[in-house]
């Protein structure tokens, strides 16, 4: 008889990668915001940041139920309600995407109409498709110096409300991926004057509420949507705070939202087997904010101020400082040193620094609650070295920084679709969305007529090796069948 092998080789590529990456002790300027177990260990909030398989349970007695919370989950929800001073808060374990879907579908009747910014996350456009909702797009302004999308103009919101009084809700993304915030207070006043609901995708700004409660030195932080009159606000606590990836919080602040309908949509959209380890991370994040929030926010602000003071005046380095910018998003342009965003990303990776988004000439570094002074020192030093090493290089060619948002001509949604090569798609109607990821903002939505500039932009992205959802390996996309 063949002897049984006791030592079986286990091939766990994902776990192996995670272990090896952590062993390198990299500097993280990308999501999630906790930046590893250090913040938990230092603050005594977690019993160890590595989750135990013993925590992976189901709704046994005493464990409560996410969709009818009465015990420990209800207590965690109440912590967030108090932290954000909301009417009611909900834990999300399918990310902000589930919250955005539920917010829209509970605010707009099937087949109804809503106004939304064209730079919203793909989940907003998915909600439109699921609800058969008619969208009215408003387009954000542009930061001309950096060539990126900026804030939504309250005037444009009001004009859309005048032209479409039947629209039930308005949705704005603030901050956007680069950290630029819109004037939510003015927008909320206009939306409420027309009796509508304002939904704010604040996925990138879960921290803004807590910066508003400290003395932040010279840096200015935009006001949180919870303090600006928005009705429903969705926060990705994992992006910049300390909960785990795929967790978020939805806050209801306005009285117009029907909580029963919203809760029904949440139970339809979220997993019926919610992860207890993920919910535990939300609970620990709340405790961290309650017990140490002021100290951690003040440290974060001081570190950011140190970084901007050190780097702002360096030659061949430009930092985005748009009005209304959330300075936790550090947008760097080193094109004057001959480096575009991808070049700079690769340079920093060699230094053990990993960033969030490279697009055109911009590299965006996403700081978080878990970053320490040493992280900012290493980033600043690496940028100084990059500038010195590339002193004599010619300026990089101008690149498209902005998430592509040409104002496509809209038509009705196609009833049937077919897949065709991208080069043959000019003049056809988009049937399935085309979405660069990150940042997850569609360049084409169903019902939009495809033009040549958009085709060229998509080809350029794919040529750079970027991920574009909705484009096959054969460079095919889905269009309405003629």
Coordinates of C-alpha atoms in Angstrom, one line a residue:
X1 CA 0.0 0.0 0.0
X2 CA 1.2 3.4 -0.9
X3 CA 2.1 5.5 2.1
X4 CA -0.1 8.5 2.7
X5 CA 1.5 11.9 2.2
X6 CA 1.1 13.9 5.4
X7 CA 2.8 17.0 4.1
X8 CA 0.6 18.0 1.2
X9 CA 1.8 21.1 -0.7
X10 CA -0.9 23.8 -0.6
X11 CA -1.0 26.3 -3.5
X12 CA -2.7 29.4 -2.1
X13 CA -1.6 32.1 -4.5
X14 CA -3.7 34.9 -3.1
X15 CA -2.6 34.3 0.5
X16 CA 1.0 33.8 -0.5
X17 CA 0.9 37.2 -2.3
X18 CA -0.6 38.9 0.6
X19 CA 1.9 37.5 3.0
X20 CA 4.9 38.4 0.8
X21 CA 3.6 41.9 0.2
X22 CA 3.1 42.5 3.9
X23 CA 6.6 41.2 4.7
X24 CA 8.1 43.9 2.5
X25 CA 6.5 46.5 4.9
X26 CA 5.4 48.8 2.0
X27 CA 4.2 52.4 2.4
X28 CA 0.5 52.5 1.5
X29 CA -0.9 55.6 -0.2
X30 CA -3.9 53.6 -1.5
X31 CA -7.1 52.3 0.1
X32 CA -7.9 50.9 2.6
X33 CA -7.3 53.7 5.1
X34 CA -6.1 51.6 8.0
X35 CA -2.8 50.9 6.2
X36 CA -2.4 47.6 8.0
X37 CA -2.5 46.3 11.5
X38 CA -0.3 49.0 13.1
X39 CA -3.1 51.4 13.9
X40 CA -5.0 48.7 15.7
X41 CA -2.0 47.5 17.7
X42 CA -0.9 51.0 18.6
X43 CA -4.3 52.1 19.9
X44 CA -5.3 48.9 21.6
X45 CA -8.6 48.8 19.8
X46 CA -8.3 45.3 18.2
X47 CA -7.2 42.1 19.8
X48 CA -5.0 41.6 16.8
X49 CA -5.7 42.9 13.3
X50 CA -5.6 39.4 11.7
X51 CA -9.1 38.1 11.6
X52 CA -9.7 34.7 13.1
X53 CA -11.7 32.0 11.2
X54 CA -13.5 31.4 14.4
X55 CA -15.2 34.7 13.9
X56 CA -16.8 33.6 10.6
X57 CA -20.2 32.6 11.9
X58 CA -23.8 33.0 10.9
X59 CA -26.9 34.5 12.7
X60 CA -26.7 32.2 15.8
X61 CA -28.5 33.3 19.0
X62 CA -26.9 36.4 20.4
X63 CA -25.2 37.4 17.0
X64 CA -28.1 39.6 16.0
X65 CA -29.3 40.1 12.4
X66 CA -28.1 42.8 10.0
X67 CA -31.6 43.1 8.4
X68 CA -33.5 43.2 11.7
X69 CA -30.9 44.5 14.2
X70 CA -31.9 44.5 17.8
X71 CA -28.7 43.6 19.6
X72 CA -24.9 43.9 19.0
X73 CA -25.4 45.1 15.3
X74 CA -28.0 47.7 16.4
X75 CA -25.4 48.9 19.0
X76 CA -22.8 49.4 16.3
X77 CA -25.3 51.2 14.1
X78 CA -26.1 53.5 17.0
X79 CA -22.4 54.3 17.4
X80 CA -22.3 55.6 13.8
X81 CA -25.6 57.5 14.2
X82 CA -24.0 59.4 17.1
X83 CA -20.6 59.9 15.4
X84 CA -22.2 61.4 12.2
X85 CA -25.2 62.9 14.0
X86 CA -27.5 61.2 11.6
X87 CA -31.2 60.3 11.8
X88 CA -30.2 56.7 11.3
X89 CA -27.1 54.8 10.2
X90 CA -26.8 51.5 8.4
X91 CA -23.8 49.1 8.2
X92 CA -23.0 48.1 4.7
X93 CA -21.1 44.9 3.9
X94 CA -21.4 45.0 0.2
X95 CA -19.5 48.3 0.0
X96 CA -20.8 51.8 -0.8
X97 CA -22.1 50.3 -4.1
X98 CA -24.9 48.6 -2.3
X99 CA -25.7 51.8 -0.4
X100 CA -25.8 53.8 -3.6
X101 CA -28.1 51.3 -5.3
X102 CA -30.5 51.2 -2.3
X103 CA -30.5 55.0 -1.9
X104 CA -31.5 55.6 -5.5
X105 CA -34.0 52.7 -5.8
X106 CA -35.7 53.8 -2.5
X107 CA -35.9 57.5 -3.6
X108 CA -37.0 57.1 -7.2
X109 CA -40.0 55.1 -8.4
X110 CA -39.6 52.5 -11.1
X111 CA -39.6 54.3 -14.4
X112 CA -39.2 57.7 -12.7
X113 CA -36.7 60.4 -13.4
X114 CA -33.7 61.6 -11.5
X115 CA -30.9 64.2 -11.9
X116 CA -27.3 63.0 -11.4
X117 CA -23.8 64.1 -12.1
X118 CA -22.3 62.3 -15.1
X119 CA -19.1 61.6 -13.1
X120 CA -21.0 59.3 -10.6
X121 CA -19.7 55.9 -9.8
X122 CA -20.8 52.9 -11.9
X123 CA -23.2 51.7 -9.1
X124 CA -25.4 54.8 -9.7
X125 CA -25.8 53.9 -13.3
X126 CA -26.5 50.3 -12.4
X127 CA -29.3 51.5 -10.2
X128 CA -30.7 53.5 -13.1
X129 CA -30.7 50.3 -15.2
X130 CA -32.2 48.2 -12.5
X131 CA -35.0 50.7 -11.8
X132 CA -35.7 51.6 -15.4
X133 CA -35.0 55.2 -14.3
X134 CA -34.7 58.1 -16.8
X135 CA -31.4 60.0 -16.0
X136 CA -30.9 63.7 -16.5
X137 CA -27.1 64.3 -16.5
X138 CA -25.3 67.4 -15.2
X139 CA -21.6 67.7 -16.0
X140 CA -19.0 68.8 -13.5
X141 CA -16.7 71.7 -14.2
X142 CA -13.0 71.2 -15.1
X143 CA -9.8 72.2 -13.4
X144 CA -8.1 73.7 -16.4
X145 CA -4.6 73.6 -14.8
X146 CA -4.7 69.8 -14.3
X147 CA -7.3 68.9 -16.9
X148 CA -9.4 66.9 -14.5
X149 CA -13.1 67.0 -13.6
X150 CA -13.9 69.2 -10.7
X151 CA -17.0 70.3 -8.7
X152 CA -20.6 70.3 -9.8
X153 CA -22.0 73.9 -10.2
X154 CA -25.1 74.5 -8.0
X155 CA -26.5 76.6 -10.9
X156 CA -26.5 73.6 -13.2
X157 CA -28.4 71.6 -10.5
X158 CA -31.0 74.3 -10.3
X159 CA -31.4 74.6 -14.1
X160 CA -31.9 70.8 -14.3
X161 CA -34.6 71.0 -11.5
X162 CA -36.4 73.8 -13.4
X163 CA -36.4 71.8 -16.7
X164 CA -37.3 68.5 -15.0
X165 CA -39.7 69.2 -12.1
X166 CA -40.9 65.6 -12.2
X167 CA -37.4 64.3 -11.1
X168 CA -37.6 62.7 -7.7
X169 CA -34.0 63.0 -6.5
X170 CA -30.6 64.5 -7.2
X171 CA -27.3 62.7 -6.8
X172 CA -23.8 64.2 -6.5
X173 CA -20.4 62.6 -6.0
X174 CA -18.5 64.7 -3.4
X175 CA -15.5 64.4 -3.0
X176 CA -14.7 63.1 -6.5
X177 CA -11.9 60.6 -7.0
X178 CA -9.3 63.4 -6.9
X179 CA -10.8 64.9 -3.7
X180 CA -12.6 67.9 -5.2
X181 CA -15.8 68.6 -3.3
X182 CA -18.9 70.4 -4.5
X183 CA -20.8 73.0 -2.6
X184 CA -23.2 70.6 -1.0
X185 CA -24.9 73.1 1.2
X186 CA -25.9 75.4 -1.7
X187 CA -27.0 72.4 -3.8
X188 CA -29.0 71.0 -0.9
X189 CA -30.8 74.3 -0.4
X190 CA -31.8 74.3 -4.1
X191 CA -32.8 70.6 -4.1
X192 CA -35.0 71.1 -1.0
X193 CA -36.6 74.2 -2.4
X194 CA -38.0 72.0 -5.2
X195 CA -39.0 69.3 -2.6
X196 CA -36.6 66.7 -3.9
X197 CA -34.2 64.3 -2.1
X198 CA -30.4 64.9 -2.3
X199 CA -28.2 61.8 -2.3
X200 CA -24.4 62.3 -1.9
X201 CA -21.9 59.7 -2.7
X202 CA -19.3 60.6 -0.1
X203 CA -17.5 57.3 -0.5
X204 CA -14.1 59.2 -0.6
X205 CA -15.0 61.5 2.3
X206 CA -16.0 59.3 5.3
X207 CA -13.4 61.2 7.3
X208 CA -14.6 64.8 6.6
X209 CA -17.1 64.8 9.5
X210 CA -14.3 64.3 11.9
X211 CA -11.9 66.8 10.4
X212 CA -14.7 69.3 10.9
X213 CA -14.5 68.8 14.7
X214 CA -10.8 69.6 15.2
X215 CA -8.4 72.4 14.7
X216 CA -6.7 71.5 11.5
X217 CA -4.0 74.2 11.2
X218 CA -3.4 75.9 7.9
X219 CA -5.1 73.2 5.8
X220 CA -8.8 73.6 5.0
X221 CA -11.1 70.6 4.9
X222 CA -14.4 70.7 3.1
X223 CA -17.6 70.4 5.2
X224 CA -19.1 66.9 5.4
X225 CA -22.4 66.3 3.5
X226 CA -23.9 65.3 6.9
X227 CA -23.4 68.9 8.0
X228 CA -24.4 70.4 4.7
X229 CA -28.1 69.4 4.4
X230 CA -27.8 66.2 2.3
X231 CA -30.6 63.6 2.8
X232 CA -28.8 60.3 2.2
X233 CA -25.0 60.0 2.5
X234 CA -22.9 57.0 1.6
X235 CA -19.5 56.7 3.2
X236 CA -16.8 54.1 2.3
X237 CA -15.3 53.9 5.8
X238 CA -12.8 51.4 4.4
X239 CA -11.3 53.9 1.9
X240 CA -9.8 56.4 4.4
X241 CA -10.8 55.2 7.9
X242 CA -10.1 51.9 9.6
X243 CA -12.8 49.3 8.6
X244 CA -12.0 46.5 6.2
X245 CA -12.4 46.6 2.4
X246 CA -16.0 46.1 1.3
X247 CA -17.5 47.9 4.4
X248 CA -19.3 51.2 4.4
X249 CA -21.9 53.2 6.3
X250 CA -25.1 54.8 4.9
X251 CA -26.4 57.8 6.9
X252 CA -29.9 59.1 6.6
X253 CA -30.2 62.8 7.7
X254 CA -33.3 64.1 5.9
X255 CA -36.9 63.4 6.9
X256 CA -38.2 62.8 3.4
X257 CA -36.5 59.3 3.2
X258 CA -38.9 56.4 3.9
X259 CA -36.8 54.2 6.2
X260 CA -38.9 51.1 5.6
X261 CA -38.5 51.3 1.9
X262 CA -34.8 52.0 2.2
X263 CA -34.3 49.0 4.5
X264 CA -36.3 46.8 2.1
X265 CA -33.9 47.8 -0.7
X266 CA -30.9 47.1 1.4
X267 CA -32.0 43.6 2.3
X268 CA -32.7 43.0 -1.4
X269 CA -29.2 44.1 -2.5
X270 CA -26.9 42.9 0.2
X271 CA -25.8 39.4 0.9
X272 CA -28.2 37.3 3.0
X273 CA -25.1 35.9 4.7
X274 CA -23.4 39.1 5.9
X275 CA -19.8 38.7 7.0
X276 CA -19.3 39.0 10.7
X277 CA -15.6 39.7 10.4
X278 CA -16.5 42.6 8.2
X279 CA -19.1 43.9 10.6
X280 CA -16.6 43.5 13.4
X281 CA -14.2 45.7 11.6
X282 CA -16.9 48.4 11.3
X283 CA -17.5 48.1 15.0
X284 CA -13.8 48.4 15.8
X285 CA -13.6 51.4 13.4
X286 CA -16.4 53.1 15.4
X287 CA -14.7 52.5 18.7
X288 CA -11.4 53.8 17.3
X289 CA -13.2 57.1 16.3
X290 CA -15.0 57.3 19.6
X291 CA -11.9 56.7 21.8
X292 CA -9.1 58.1 19.7
X293 CA -10.7 60.0 16.8
X294 CA -9.6 63.5 17.9
X295 CA -6.0 62.5 18.4
X296 CA -5.8 60.6 15.2
X297 CA -7.4 63.3 13.1
X298 CA -5.1 65.9 14.5
X299 CA -2.1 63.7 13.8
X300 CA -3.3 63.2 10.2
X301 CA -3.8 66.9 9.6
X302 CA -0.4 67.7 11.1
X303 CA 1.3 65.1 8.8
X304 CA -0.5 66.4 5.8
X305 CA 0.5 70.0 6.6
X306 CA 4.2 68.8 7.0
X307 CA 4.1 67.1 3.6
X308 CA 2.5 70.0 1.7
X309 CA 4.9 72.5 3.3
X310 CA 7.9 70.4 2.4
X311 CA 6.9 69.5 -1.2
X312 CA 4.9 72.5 -2.4
X313 CA 7.9 74.7 -3.3
X314 CA 10.0 72.0 -4.9
X315 CA 11.0 72.5 -8.5
X316 CA 9.4 70.3 -11.2
X317 CA 6.7 69.2 -8.8
X318 CA 3.1 70.5 -8.9
X319 CA 0.4 69.6 -6.4
X320 CA -3.3 70.1 -7.0
X321 CA -4.7 72.8 -4.8
X322 CA -8.2 73.3 -6.3
X323 CA -10.8 75.3 -4.2
X324 CA -12.8 72.8 -2.2
X325 CA -10.1 70.1 -2.4
X326 CA -9.9 67.5 0.4
X327 CA -6.1 67.6 1.0
X328 CA -6.0 64.0 2.1
X329 CA -5.9 63.2 -1.6
X330 CA -2.4 64.2 -2.7
X331 CA -2.4 64.8 -6.5
X332 CA 1.1 65.0 -8.0
X333 CA 2.1 66.2 -11.4
X334 CA 5.8 65.8 -12.3
X335 CA 5.4 66.3 -16.1
X336 CA 8.0 69.1 -15.9
X337 CA 10.5 66.5 -15.0
X338 CA 9.5 64.3 -17.9
X339 CA 7.5 61.9 -15.8
X340 CA 3.8 61.2 -16.4
X341 CA 1.6 59.5 -13.8
X342 CA 2.6 55.9 -14.8
X343 CA 6.3 56.8 -14.8
X344 CA 6.1 58.3 -11.3
X345 CA 4.0 55.3 -10.1
X346 CA 6.7 52.9 -11.2
X347 CA 9.5 55.1 -9.7
X348 CA 7.7 55.1 -6.3
X349 CA 7.1 51.4 -6.4
X350 CA 10.8 50.8 -6.6
X351 CA 11.0 52.8 -3.4
X352 CA 8.4 50.6 -1.7
X353 CA 5.7 53.2 -2.0
X354 CA 2.3 52.1 -3.5
X355 CA -0.2 54.7 -4.7
X356 CA -3.9 54.7 -5.7
X357 CA -4.3 56.1 -9.2
X358 CA -2.1 57.0 -12.1
X359 CA -3.9 58.8 -14.9
X360 CA -2.4 61.1 -17.5
X361 CA 0.2 63.3 -15.9
X362 CA -1.3 62.9 -12.4
X363 CA -0.4 60.4 -9.7
X364 CA -3.0 60.4 -6.8
X365 CA -1.8 59.3 -3.4
X366 CA -4.7 58.5 -1.0
X367 CA -3.7 59.1 2.6
X368 CA -5.6 57.5 5.4
X369 CA -6.1 57.4 9.1
X370 CA -3.4 54.8 9.4
X371 CA -0.6 56.7 7.7
X372 CA 2.2 57.9 10.1
X373 CA 4.8 60.7 9.7
X374 CA 7.4 58.3 8.3
X375 CA 5.1 57.5 5.4
X376 CA 4.9 61.2 4.4
X377 CA 8.7 61.6 4.9
X378 CA 9.4 58.7 2.6
X379 CA 7.0 60.0 0.0
X380 CA 8.5 63.5 0.1
X381 CA 12.0 62.2 0.0
X382 CA 11.2 60.0 -3.0
X383 CA 9.7 62.9 -4.9
X384 CA 12.7 65.1 -4.2
X385 CA 15.0 62.3 -5.5
X386 CA 12.8 61.9 -8.6
X387 CA 12.9 65.6 -9.3
X388 CA 16.7 65.7 -8.9
X389 CA 17.3 62.6 -11.0
X390 CA 15.2 64.0 -13.9
X391 CA 16.4 67.6 -13.7
X392 CA 17.4 67.7 -17.3
X393 CA 14.6 65.7 -18.9
X394 CA 12.2 67.5 -21.2
X395 CA 8.6 68.1 -20.1
X396 CA 6.3 65.2 -20.7
X397 CA 3.8 65.5 -23.4
X398 CA 0.4 66.7 -22.3
X399 CA -1.8 63.8 -21.3
X400 CA -5.5 63.3 -20.8
X401 CA -5.9 63.4 -17.0
X402 CA -9.7 63.7 -16.8
X403 CA -12.0 60.8 -16.6
X404 CA -13.5 61.1 -20.1
X405 CA -16.9 62.7 -19.9
X406 CA -17.8 64.1 -23.3
X407 CA -21.4 65.1 -23.6
X408 CA -22.7 62.2 -25.6
X409 CA -25.9 62.5 -27.5
X410 CA -28.6 60.4 -25.8
X411 CA -31.2 58.2 -27.3
X412 CA -33.5 55.5 -26.0
X413 CA -32.1 52.3 -24.5
X414 CA -31.7 49.5 -27.1
X415 CA -34.0 46.6 -26.7
X416 CA -31.5 44.1 -28.3
X417 CA -27.8 44.1 -28.4
X418 CA -24.9 42.7 -30.4
X419 CA -21.1 42.7 -29.9
X420 CA -19.0 44.5 -32.5
X421 CA -15.4 45.6 -32.8
X422 CA -14.7 48.9 -31.1
X423 CA -13.4 50.4 -34.3
X424 CA -16.8 49.8 -35.9
X425 CA -18.8 51.3 -33.1
X426 CA -18.8 55.0 -34.1
X427 CA -22.4 56.2 -34.5
X428 CA -23.9 53.2 -32.8
X429 CA -25.8 53.2 -29.5
X430 CA -24.1 51.8 -26.4
X431 CA -26.0 48.8 -25.0
X432 CA -23.7 47.9 -22.0
X433 CA -21.6 50.4 -20.0
X434 CA -17.9 50.9 -20.7
X435 CA -16.1 51.6 -17.4
X436 CA -12.4 52.3 -16.8
X437 CA -11.5 50.9 -13.3
X438 CA -10.3 52.7 -11.3
X439 CA -12.0 55.1 -10.9
X440 CA -15.2 53.3 -12.0
X441 CA -16.9 56.2 -13.8
X442 CA -18.5 55.1 -17.1
X443 CA -17.1 56.6 -20.3
X444 CA -20.2 55.3 -22.1
X445 CA -23.6 54.6 -20.6
X446 CA -26.4 52.6 -22.3
X447 CA -28.4 54.8 -24.6
X448 CA -25.5 57.1 -25.4
X449 CA -24.3 57.5 -29.0
X450 CA -20.7 56.5 -29.5
X451 CA -18.4 59.0 -31.2
X452 CA -14.9 58.7 -32.6
X453 CA -13.2 60.6 -29.7
X454 CA -14.6 58.2 -27.2
X455 CA -13.4 55.2 -29.3
X456 CA -9.9 56.7 -29.5
X457 CA -9.9 57.4 -25.7
X458 CA -10.8 53.8 -24.9
X459 CA -8.2 52.4 -27.3
X460 CA -5.6 54.6 -25.6
X461 CA -6.5 53.3 -22.2
X462 CA -6.3 49.7 -23.3
X463 CA -3.0 50.5 -25.0
X464 CA -1.6 51.6 -21.7
X465 CA -2.7 48.4 -20.1
X466 CA -5.5 49.9 -18.1
X467 CA -8.6 47.9 -17.1
X468 CA -11.8 48.9 -19.0
X469 CA -14.9 46.9 -18.0
X470 CA -17.2 46.3 -21.0
X471 CA -14.4 45.9 -23.6
X472 CA -13.5 42.3 -24.4
X473 CA -10.0 40.9 -25.0
X474 CA -10.9 41.1 -28.7
X475 CA -11.7 44.8 -28.4
X476 CA -15.4 44.3 -28.8
X477 CA -18.2 46.3 -27.1
X478 CA -22.0 45.8 -26.9
X479 CA -24.2 48.1 -29.0
X480 CA -27.9 48.2 -29.9
X481 CA -28.8 45.8 -32.6
X482 CA -29.8 47.5 -35.9

